[in-house]
PDB file of C-alpha atoms and ligand atoms in Angstrom:
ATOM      1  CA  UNK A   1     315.170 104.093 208.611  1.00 98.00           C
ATOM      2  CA  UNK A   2     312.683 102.670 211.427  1.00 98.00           C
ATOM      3  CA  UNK A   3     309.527 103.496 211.737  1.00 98.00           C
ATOM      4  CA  UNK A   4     306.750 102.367 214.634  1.00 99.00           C
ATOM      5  CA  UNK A   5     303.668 102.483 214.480  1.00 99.00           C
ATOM      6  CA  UNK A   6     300.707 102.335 217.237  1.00 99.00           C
ATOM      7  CA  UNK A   7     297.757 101.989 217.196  1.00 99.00           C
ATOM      8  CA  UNK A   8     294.262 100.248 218.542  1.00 98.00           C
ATOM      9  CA  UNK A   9     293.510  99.021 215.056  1.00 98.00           C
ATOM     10  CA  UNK A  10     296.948  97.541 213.333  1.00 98.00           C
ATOM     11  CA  UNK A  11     295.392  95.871 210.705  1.00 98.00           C
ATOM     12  CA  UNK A  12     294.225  99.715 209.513  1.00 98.00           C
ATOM     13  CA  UNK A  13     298.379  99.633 208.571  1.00 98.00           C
ATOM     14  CA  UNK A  14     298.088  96.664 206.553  1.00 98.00           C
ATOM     15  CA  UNK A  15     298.944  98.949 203.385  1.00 98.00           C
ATOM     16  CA  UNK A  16     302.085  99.493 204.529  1.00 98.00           C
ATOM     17  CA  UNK A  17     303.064  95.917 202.879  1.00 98.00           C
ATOM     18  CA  UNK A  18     302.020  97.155 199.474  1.00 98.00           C
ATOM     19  CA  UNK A  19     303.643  99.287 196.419  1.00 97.00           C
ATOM     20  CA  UNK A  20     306.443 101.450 197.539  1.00 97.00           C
ATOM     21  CA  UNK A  21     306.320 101.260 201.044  1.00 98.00           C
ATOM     22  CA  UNK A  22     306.090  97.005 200.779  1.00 98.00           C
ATOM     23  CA  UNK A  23     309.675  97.416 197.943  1.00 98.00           C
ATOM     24  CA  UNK A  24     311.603  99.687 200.447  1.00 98.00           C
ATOM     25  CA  UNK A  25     310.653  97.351 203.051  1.00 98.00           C
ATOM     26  CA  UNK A  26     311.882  93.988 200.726  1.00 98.00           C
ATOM     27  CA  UNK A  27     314.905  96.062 199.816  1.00 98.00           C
ATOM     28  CA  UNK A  28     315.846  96.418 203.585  1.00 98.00           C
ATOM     29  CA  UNK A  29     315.849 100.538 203.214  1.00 98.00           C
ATOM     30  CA  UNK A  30     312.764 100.787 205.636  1.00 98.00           C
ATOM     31  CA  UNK A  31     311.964  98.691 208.727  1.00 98.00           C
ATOM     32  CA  UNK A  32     308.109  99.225 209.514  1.00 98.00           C
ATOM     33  CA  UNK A  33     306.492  97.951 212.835  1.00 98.00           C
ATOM     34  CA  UNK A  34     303.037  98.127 213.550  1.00 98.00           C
ATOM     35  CA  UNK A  35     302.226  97.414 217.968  1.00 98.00           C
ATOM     36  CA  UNK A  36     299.239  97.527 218.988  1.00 98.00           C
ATOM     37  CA  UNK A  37     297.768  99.503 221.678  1.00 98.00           C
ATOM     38  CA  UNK A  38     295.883  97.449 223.448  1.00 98.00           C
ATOM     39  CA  UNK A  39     298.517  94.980 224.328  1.00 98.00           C
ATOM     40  CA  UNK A  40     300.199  97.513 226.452  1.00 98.00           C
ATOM     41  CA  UNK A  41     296.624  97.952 228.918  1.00 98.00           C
ATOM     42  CA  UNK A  42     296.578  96.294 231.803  1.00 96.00           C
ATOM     43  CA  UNK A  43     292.885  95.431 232.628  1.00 97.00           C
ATOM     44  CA  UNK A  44     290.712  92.766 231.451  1.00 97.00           C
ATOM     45  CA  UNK A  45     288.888  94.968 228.499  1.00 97.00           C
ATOM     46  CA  UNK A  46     292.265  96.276 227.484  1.00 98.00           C
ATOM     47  CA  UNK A  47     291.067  99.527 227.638  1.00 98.00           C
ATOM     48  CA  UNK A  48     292.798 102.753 226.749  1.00 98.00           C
ATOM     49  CA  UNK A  49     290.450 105.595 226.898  1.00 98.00           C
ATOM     50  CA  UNK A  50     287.961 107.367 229.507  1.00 98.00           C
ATOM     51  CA  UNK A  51     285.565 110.228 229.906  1.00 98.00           C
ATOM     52  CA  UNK A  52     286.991 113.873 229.247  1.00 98.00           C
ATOM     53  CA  UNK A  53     288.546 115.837 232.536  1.00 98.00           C
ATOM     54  CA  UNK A  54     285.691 118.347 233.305  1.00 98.00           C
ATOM     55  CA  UNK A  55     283.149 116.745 231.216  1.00 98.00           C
ATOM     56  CA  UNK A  56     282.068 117.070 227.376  1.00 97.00           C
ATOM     57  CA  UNK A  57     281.597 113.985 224.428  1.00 97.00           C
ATOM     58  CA  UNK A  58     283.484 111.555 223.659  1.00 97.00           C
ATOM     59  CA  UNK A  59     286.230 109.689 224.836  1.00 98.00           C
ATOM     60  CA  UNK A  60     290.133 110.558 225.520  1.00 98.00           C
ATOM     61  CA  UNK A  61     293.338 108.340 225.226  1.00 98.00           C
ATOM     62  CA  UNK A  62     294.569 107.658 228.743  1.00 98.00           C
ATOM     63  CA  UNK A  63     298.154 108.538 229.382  1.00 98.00           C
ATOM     64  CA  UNK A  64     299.261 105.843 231.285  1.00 98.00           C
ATOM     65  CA  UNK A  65     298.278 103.064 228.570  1.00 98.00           C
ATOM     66  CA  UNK A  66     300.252 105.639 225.966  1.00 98.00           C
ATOM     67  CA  UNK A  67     303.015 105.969 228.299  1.00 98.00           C
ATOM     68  CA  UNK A  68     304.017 102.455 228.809  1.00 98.00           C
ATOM     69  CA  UNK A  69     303.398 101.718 224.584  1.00 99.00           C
ATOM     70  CA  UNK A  70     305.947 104.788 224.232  1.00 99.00           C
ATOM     71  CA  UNK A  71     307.985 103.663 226.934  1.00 98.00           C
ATOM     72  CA  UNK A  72     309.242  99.979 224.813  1.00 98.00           C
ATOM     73  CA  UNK A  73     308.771 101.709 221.393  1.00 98.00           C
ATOM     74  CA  UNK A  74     310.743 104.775 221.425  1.00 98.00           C
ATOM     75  CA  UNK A  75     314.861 104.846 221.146  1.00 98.00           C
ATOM     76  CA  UNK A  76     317.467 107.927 222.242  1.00 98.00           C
ATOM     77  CA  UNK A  77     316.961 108.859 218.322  1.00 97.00           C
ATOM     78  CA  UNK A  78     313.351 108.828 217.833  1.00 98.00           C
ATOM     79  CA  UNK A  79     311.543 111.338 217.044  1.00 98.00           C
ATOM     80  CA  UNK A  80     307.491 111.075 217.948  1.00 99.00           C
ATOM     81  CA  UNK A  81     305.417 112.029 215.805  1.00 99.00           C
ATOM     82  CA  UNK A  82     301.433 112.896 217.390  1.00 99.00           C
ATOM     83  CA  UNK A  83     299.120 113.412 214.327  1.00 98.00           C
ATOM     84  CA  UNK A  84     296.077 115.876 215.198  1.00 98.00           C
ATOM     85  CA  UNK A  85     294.146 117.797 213.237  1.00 98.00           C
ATOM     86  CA  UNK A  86     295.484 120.851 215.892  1.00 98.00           C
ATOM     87  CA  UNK A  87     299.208 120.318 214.995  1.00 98.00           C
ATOM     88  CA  UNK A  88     301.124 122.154 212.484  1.00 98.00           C
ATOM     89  CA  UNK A  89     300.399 121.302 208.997  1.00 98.00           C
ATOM     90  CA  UNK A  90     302.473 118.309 207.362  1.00 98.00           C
ATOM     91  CA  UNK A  91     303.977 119.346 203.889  1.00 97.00           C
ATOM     92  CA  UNK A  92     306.581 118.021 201.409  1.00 97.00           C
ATOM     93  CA  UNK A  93     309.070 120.199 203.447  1.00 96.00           C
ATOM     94  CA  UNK A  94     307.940 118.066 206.674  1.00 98.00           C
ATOM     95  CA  UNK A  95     308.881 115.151 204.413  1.00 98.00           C
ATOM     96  CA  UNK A  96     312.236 115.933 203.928  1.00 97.00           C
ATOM     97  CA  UNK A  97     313.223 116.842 207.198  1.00 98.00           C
ATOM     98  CA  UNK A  98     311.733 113.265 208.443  1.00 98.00           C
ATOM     99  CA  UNK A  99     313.585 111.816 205.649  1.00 98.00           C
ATOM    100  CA  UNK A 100     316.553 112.325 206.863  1.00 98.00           C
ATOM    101  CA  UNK A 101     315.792 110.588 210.666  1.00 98.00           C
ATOM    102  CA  UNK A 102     316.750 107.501 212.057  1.00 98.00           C
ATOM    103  CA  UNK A 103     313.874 106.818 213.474  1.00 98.00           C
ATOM    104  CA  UNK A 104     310.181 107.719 213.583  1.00 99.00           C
ATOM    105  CA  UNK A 105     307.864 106.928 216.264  1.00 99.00           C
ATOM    106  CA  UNK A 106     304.226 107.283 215.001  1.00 99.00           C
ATOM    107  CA  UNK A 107     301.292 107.655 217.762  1.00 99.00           C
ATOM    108  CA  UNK A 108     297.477 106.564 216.534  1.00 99.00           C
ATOM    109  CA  UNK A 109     294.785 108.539 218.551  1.00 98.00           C
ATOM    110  CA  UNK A 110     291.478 107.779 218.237  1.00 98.00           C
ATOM    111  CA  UNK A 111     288.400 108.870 219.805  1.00 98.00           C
ATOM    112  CA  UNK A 112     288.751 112.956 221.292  1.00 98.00           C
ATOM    113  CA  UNK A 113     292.726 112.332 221.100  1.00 98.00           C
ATOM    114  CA  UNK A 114     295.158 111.159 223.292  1.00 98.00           C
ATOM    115  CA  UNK A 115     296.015 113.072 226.829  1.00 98.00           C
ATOM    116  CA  UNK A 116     297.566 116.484 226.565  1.00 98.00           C
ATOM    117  CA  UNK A 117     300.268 115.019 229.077  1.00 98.00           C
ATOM    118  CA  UNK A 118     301.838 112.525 226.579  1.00 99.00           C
ATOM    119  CA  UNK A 119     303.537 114.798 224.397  1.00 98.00           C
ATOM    120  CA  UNK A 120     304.312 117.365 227.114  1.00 98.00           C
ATOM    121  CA  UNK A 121     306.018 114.621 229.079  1.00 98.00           C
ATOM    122  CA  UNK A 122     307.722 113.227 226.305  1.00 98.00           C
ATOM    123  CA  UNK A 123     309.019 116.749 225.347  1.00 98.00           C
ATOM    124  CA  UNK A 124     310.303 117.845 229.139  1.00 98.00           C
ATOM    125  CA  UNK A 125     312.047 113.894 229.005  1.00 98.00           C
ATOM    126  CA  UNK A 126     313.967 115.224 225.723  1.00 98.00           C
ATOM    127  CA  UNK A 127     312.145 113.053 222.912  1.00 98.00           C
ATOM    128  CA  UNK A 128     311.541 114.966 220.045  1.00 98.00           C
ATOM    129  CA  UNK A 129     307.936 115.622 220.006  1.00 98.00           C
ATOM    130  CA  UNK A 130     305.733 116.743 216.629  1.00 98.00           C
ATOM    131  CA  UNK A 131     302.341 117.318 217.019  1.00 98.00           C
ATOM    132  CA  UNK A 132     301.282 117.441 213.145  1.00 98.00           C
ATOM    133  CA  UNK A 133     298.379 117.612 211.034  1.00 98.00           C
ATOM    134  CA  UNK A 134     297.973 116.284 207.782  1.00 98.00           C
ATOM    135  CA  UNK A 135     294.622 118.712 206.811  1.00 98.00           C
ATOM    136  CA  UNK A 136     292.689 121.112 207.482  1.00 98.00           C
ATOM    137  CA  UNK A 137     289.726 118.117 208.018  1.00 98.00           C
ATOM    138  CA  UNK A 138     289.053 116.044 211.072  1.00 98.00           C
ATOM    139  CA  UNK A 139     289.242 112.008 210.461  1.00 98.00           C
ATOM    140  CA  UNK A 140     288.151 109.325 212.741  1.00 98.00           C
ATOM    141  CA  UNK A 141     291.986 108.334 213.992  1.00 98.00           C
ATOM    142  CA  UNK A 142     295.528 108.791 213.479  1.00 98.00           C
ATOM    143  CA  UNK A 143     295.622 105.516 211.195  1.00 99.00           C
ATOM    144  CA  UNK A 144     295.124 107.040 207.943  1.00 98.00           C
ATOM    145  CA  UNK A 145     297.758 110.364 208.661  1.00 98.00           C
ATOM    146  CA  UNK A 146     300.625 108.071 209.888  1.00 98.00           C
ATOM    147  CA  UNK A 147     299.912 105.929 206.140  1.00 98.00           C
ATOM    148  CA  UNK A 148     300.180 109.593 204.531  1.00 98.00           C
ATOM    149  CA  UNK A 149     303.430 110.406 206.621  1.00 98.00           C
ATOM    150  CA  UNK A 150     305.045 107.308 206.068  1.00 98.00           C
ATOM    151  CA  UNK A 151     304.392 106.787 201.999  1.00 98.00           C
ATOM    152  CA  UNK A 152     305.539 110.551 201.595  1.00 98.00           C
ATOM    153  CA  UNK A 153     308.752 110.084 203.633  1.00 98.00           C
ATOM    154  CA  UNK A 154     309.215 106.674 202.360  1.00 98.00           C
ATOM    155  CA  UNK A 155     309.667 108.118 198.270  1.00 97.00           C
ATOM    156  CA  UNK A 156     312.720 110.906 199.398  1.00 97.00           C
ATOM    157  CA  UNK A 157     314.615 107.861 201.289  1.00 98.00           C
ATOM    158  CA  UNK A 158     317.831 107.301 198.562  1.00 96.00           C
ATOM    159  CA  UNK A 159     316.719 104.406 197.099  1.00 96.00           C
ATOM    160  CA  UNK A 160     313.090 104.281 196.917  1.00 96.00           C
ATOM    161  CA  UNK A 161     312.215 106.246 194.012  1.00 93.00           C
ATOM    162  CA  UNK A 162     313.405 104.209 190.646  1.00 86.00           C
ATOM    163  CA  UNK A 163     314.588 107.948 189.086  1.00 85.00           C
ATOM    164  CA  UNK A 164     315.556 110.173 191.528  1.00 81.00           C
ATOM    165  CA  UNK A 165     314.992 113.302 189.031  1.00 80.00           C
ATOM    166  CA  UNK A 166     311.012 112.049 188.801  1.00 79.00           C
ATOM    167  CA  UNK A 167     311.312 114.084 192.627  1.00 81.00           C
ATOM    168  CA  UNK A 168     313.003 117.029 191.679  1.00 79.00           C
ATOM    169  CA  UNK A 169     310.115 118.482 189.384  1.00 79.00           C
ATOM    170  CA  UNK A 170     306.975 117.538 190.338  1.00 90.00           C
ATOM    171  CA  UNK A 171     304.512 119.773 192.855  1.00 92.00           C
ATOM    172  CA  UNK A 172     305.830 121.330 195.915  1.00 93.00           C
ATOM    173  CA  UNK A 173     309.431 120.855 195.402  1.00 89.00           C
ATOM    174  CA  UNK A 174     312.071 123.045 194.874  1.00 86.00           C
ATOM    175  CA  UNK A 175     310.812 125.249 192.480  1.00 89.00           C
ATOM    176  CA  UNK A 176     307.563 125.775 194.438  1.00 93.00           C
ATOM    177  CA  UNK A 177     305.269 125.692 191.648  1.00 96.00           C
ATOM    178  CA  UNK A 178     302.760 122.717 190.724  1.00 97.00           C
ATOM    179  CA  UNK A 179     303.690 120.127 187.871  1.00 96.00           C
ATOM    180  CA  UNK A 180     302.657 120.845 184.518  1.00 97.00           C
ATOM    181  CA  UNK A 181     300.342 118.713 183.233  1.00 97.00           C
ATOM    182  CA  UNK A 182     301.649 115.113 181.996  1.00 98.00           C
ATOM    183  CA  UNK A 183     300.863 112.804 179.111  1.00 98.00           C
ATOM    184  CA  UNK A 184     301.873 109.252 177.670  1.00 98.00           C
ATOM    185  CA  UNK A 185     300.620 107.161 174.969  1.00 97.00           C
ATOM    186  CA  UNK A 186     298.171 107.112 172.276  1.00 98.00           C
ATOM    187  CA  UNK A 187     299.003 110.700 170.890  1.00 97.00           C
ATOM    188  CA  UNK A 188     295.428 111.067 170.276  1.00 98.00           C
ATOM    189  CA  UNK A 189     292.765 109.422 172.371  1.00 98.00           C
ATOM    190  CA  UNK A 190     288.713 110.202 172.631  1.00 98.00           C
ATOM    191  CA  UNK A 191     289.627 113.305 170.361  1.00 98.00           C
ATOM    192  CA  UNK A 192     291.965 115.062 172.660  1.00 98.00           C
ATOM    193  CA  UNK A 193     295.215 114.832 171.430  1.00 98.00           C
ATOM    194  CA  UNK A 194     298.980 115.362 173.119  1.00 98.00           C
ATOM    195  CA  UNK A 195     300.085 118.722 172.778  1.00 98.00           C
ATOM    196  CA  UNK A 196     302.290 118.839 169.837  1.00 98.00           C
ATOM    197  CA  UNK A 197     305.563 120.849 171.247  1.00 98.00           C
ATOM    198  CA  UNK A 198     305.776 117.321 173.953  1.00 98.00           C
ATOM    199  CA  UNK A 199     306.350 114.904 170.155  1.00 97.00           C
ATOM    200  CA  UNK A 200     308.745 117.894 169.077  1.00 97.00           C
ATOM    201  CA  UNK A 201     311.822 116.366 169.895  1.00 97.00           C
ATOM    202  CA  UNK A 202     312.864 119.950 170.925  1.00 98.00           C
ATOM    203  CA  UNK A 203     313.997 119.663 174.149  1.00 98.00           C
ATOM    204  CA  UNK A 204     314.102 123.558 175.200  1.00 98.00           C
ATOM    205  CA  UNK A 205     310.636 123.816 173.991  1.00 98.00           C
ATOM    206  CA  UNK A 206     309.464 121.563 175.704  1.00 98.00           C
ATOM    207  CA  UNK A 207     311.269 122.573 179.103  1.00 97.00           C
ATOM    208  CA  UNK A 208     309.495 126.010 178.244  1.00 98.00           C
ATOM    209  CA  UNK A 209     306.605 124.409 177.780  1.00 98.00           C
ATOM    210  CA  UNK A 210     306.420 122.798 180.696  1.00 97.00           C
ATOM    211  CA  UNK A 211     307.574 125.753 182.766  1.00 97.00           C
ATOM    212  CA  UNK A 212     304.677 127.956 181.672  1.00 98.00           C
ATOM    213  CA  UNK A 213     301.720 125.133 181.968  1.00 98.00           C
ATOM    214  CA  UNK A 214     302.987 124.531 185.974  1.00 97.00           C
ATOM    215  CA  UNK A 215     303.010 128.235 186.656  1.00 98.00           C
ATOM    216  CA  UNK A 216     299.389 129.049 184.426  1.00 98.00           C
ATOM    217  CA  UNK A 217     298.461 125.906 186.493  1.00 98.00           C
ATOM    218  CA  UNK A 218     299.727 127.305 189.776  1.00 98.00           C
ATOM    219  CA  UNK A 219     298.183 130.739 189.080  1.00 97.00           C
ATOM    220  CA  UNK A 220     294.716 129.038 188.699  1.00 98.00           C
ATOM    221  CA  UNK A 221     294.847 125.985 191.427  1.00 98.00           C
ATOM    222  CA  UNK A 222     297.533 127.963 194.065  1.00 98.00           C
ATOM    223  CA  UNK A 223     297.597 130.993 194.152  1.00 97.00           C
ATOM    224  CA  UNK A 224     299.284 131.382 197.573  1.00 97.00           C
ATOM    225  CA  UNK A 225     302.022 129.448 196.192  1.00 97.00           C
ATOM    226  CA  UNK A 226     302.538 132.121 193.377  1.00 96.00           C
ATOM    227  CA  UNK A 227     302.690 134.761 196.204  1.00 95.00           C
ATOM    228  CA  UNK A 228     305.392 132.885 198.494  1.00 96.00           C
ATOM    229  CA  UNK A 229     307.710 132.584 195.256  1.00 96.00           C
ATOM    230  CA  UNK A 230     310.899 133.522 195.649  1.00 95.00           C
ATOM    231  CA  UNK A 231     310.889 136.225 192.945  1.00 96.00           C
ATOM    232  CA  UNK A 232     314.826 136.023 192.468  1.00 95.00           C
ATOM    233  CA  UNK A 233     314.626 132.721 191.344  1.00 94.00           C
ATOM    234  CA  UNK A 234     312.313 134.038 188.269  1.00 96.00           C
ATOM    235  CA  UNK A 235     313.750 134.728 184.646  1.00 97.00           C
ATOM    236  CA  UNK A 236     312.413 137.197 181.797  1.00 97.00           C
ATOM    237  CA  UNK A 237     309.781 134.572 180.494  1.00 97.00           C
ATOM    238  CA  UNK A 238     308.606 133.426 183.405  1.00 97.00           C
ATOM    239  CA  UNK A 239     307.847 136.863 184.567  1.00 97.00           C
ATOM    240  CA  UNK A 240     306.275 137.815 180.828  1.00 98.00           C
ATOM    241  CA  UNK A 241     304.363 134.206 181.583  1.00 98.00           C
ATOM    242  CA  UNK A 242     303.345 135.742 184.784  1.00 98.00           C
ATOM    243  CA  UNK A 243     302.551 139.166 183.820  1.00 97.00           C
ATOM    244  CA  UNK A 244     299.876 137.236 181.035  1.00 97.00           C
ATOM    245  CA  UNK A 245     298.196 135.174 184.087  1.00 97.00           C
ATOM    246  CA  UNK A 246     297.636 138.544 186.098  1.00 97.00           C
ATOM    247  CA  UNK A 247     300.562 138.301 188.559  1.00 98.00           C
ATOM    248  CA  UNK A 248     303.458 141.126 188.614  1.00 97.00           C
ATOM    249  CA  UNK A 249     306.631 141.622 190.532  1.00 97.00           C
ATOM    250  CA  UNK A 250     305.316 144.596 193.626  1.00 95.00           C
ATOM    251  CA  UNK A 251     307.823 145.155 196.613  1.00 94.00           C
ATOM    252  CA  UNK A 252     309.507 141.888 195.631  1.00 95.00           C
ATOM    253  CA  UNK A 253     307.309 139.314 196.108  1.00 95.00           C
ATOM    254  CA  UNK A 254     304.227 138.455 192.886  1.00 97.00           C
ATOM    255  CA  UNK A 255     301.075 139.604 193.378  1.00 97.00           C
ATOM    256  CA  UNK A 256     297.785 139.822 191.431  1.00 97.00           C
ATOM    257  CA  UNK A 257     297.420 142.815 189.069  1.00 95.00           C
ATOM    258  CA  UNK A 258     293.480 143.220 190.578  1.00 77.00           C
ATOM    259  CA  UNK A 259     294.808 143.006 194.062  1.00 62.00           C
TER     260      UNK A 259
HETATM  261  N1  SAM B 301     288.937 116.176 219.087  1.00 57.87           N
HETATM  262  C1  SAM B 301     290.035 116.299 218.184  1.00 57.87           C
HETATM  263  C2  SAM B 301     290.156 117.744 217.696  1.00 57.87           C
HETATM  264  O1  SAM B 301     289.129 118.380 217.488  1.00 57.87           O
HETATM  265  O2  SAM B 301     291.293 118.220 217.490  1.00 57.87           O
HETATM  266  C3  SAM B 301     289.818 115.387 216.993  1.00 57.87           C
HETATM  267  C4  SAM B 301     290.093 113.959 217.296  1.00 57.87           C
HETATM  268  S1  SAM B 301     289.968 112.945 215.877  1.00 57.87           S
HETATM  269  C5  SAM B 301     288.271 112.532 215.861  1.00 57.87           C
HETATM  270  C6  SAM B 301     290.712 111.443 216.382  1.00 57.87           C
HETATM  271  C7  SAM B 301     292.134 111.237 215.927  1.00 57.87           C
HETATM  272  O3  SAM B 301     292.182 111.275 214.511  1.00 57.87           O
HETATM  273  C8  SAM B 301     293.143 112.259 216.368  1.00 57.87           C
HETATM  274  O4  SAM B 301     293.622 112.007 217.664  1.00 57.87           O
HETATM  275  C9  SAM B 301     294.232 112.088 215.325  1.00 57.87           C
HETATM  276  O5  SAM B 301     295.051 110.977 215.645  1.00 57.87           O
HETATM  277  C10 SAM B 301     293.451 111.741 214.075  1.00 57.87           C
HETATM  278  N2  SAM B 301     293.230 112.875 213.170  1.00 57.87           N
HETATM  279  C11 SAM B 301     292.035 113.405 212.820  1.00 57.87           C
HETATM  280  N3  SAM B 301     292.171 114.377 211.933  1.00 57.87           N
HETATM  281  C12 SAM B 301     293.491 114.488 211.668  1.00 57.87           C
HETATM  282  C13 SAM B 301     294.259 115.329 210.814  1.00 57.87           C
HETATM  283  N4  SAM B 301     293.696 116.259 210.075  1.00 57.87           N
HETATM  284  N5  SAM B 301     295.590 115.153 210.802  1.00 57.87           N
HETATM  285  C14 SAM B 301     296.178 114.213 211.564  1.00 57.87           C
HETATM  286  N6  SAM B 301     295.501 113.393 212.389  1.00 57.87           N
HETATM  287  C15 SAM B 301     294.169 113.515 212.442  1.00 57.87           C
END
């Protein structure tokens, strides 16, 4: 996979040389480039914003400069990717789709954001345009979202992930349920101790185990996951789990006994 990145402040992407995303990179799996902005504006500041159409704070991202960055960077197969804290929300599912792309195209605003007419031109010229947010919070630029994006994409890539099963269980995957809670080494440490069925040796047990602690744990921390379930996909001890923690099977989807 390729992925480009722009922005005004490159060296913001420097972690993209470290840990996971630095090994796929070594192992040839990813190709990351970083451009900056700036090198694509044409006066003598190199500037790339200006005051808001019809007045208000701040500054705004001027088209043109974004236009002739996207212009060199983008392919026939890339798919643009705009984070904002007004596009649709970026989750695990996002991931996977991305994960499967040739190649991504990632656009740093800063400032108020970059000029409404950049993605809509993009998107009438036929690029594939995502406007996406990574949280419900506002950050100072696009920098730290397209780090997020690319580290999440850059674990489902075949490859990248020593033990591919470590991505099948863990928190918003398939099952839709949180991870249960995890433990290594001592057994006992400042006098909490690992809970006994996980030394058991007994491997249903522990699956059990571990099935009830992600959905108590899911009950308590996500609710709304609980509630989006797919009920079918629930046996007899999951649902006696459930029915402990509150939740119960109404019209075929869980809800909360108070509700
Ligand atoms: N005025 C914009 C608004 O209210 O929607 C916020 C602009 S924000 C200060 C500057 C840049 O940070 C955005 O253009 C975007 O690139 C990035 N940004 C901020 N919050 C974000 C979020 N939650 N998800 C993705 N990108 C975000």
């Amino acid at each position: 996979m390729r992925i480009d990145v722009v922005s005004i402040f490159p060296d913001y992407l420097a972690p993209l040389s470290l840990s996971l995303v630095g090994k796929a990179r070594t192992a040839g799996i990813l190709d990351v480039q970083v451009h900056d902005l700036r090198s694509w504006a044409t006066d003598r500041h190199h500037t790339v914003d200006d005051t808001p159409a019809g007045g208000g704070a701040g500054m705004v991202m001027r088209p043109d400069v974004w236009g002739a960055a996207l212009d060199d960077v983008l392919t026939p197969d890339a798919h643009l990717l705009i984070p904002t804290p007004s596009g649709t929300t970026f989750t695990q599912r996002t991931a996977e789709t991305l994960a499967t792309e040739q190649h991504l195209v990632l656009a740093c605003g800063r400032y108020e954001g970059i000029d409404a007419r950049v993605a809509e031109h993009y998107r009438a010229s036929g690029t594939r345009v995502s406007e996406i947010s990574i949280g419900d919070y506002v950050l100072g630029g696009g920098e730290a979202a397209a780090l997020v994006v690319v580290e999440a994409v850059t674990r489902l890539l075949p490859g990248v992930v020593g033990n591919p099963h470590s991505l099948v269980e863990e928190s918003h995957g398939v099952a839709g349920l949180l991870e249960y809670p995890v433990y290594t080494k001592p057994p006992a440490w400042s006098g909490l101790d690992v809970p006994e069925v996980l030394t058991s040796g007994h491997h249903r047990k522990i699956e059990r185990w571990r099935r009830d602690q992600a959905l108590t744990r899911t009950a308590a921390r996500r609710p709304d996951l609980l509630a989006a379930l797919d009920v079918a996909a629930l046996d007899k001890r999951d649902l006696a789990q459930l029915s402990e923690l509150g939740w119960v099977v109404v019209g075929g989807a869980l809800r909360p006994v108070a509700e």
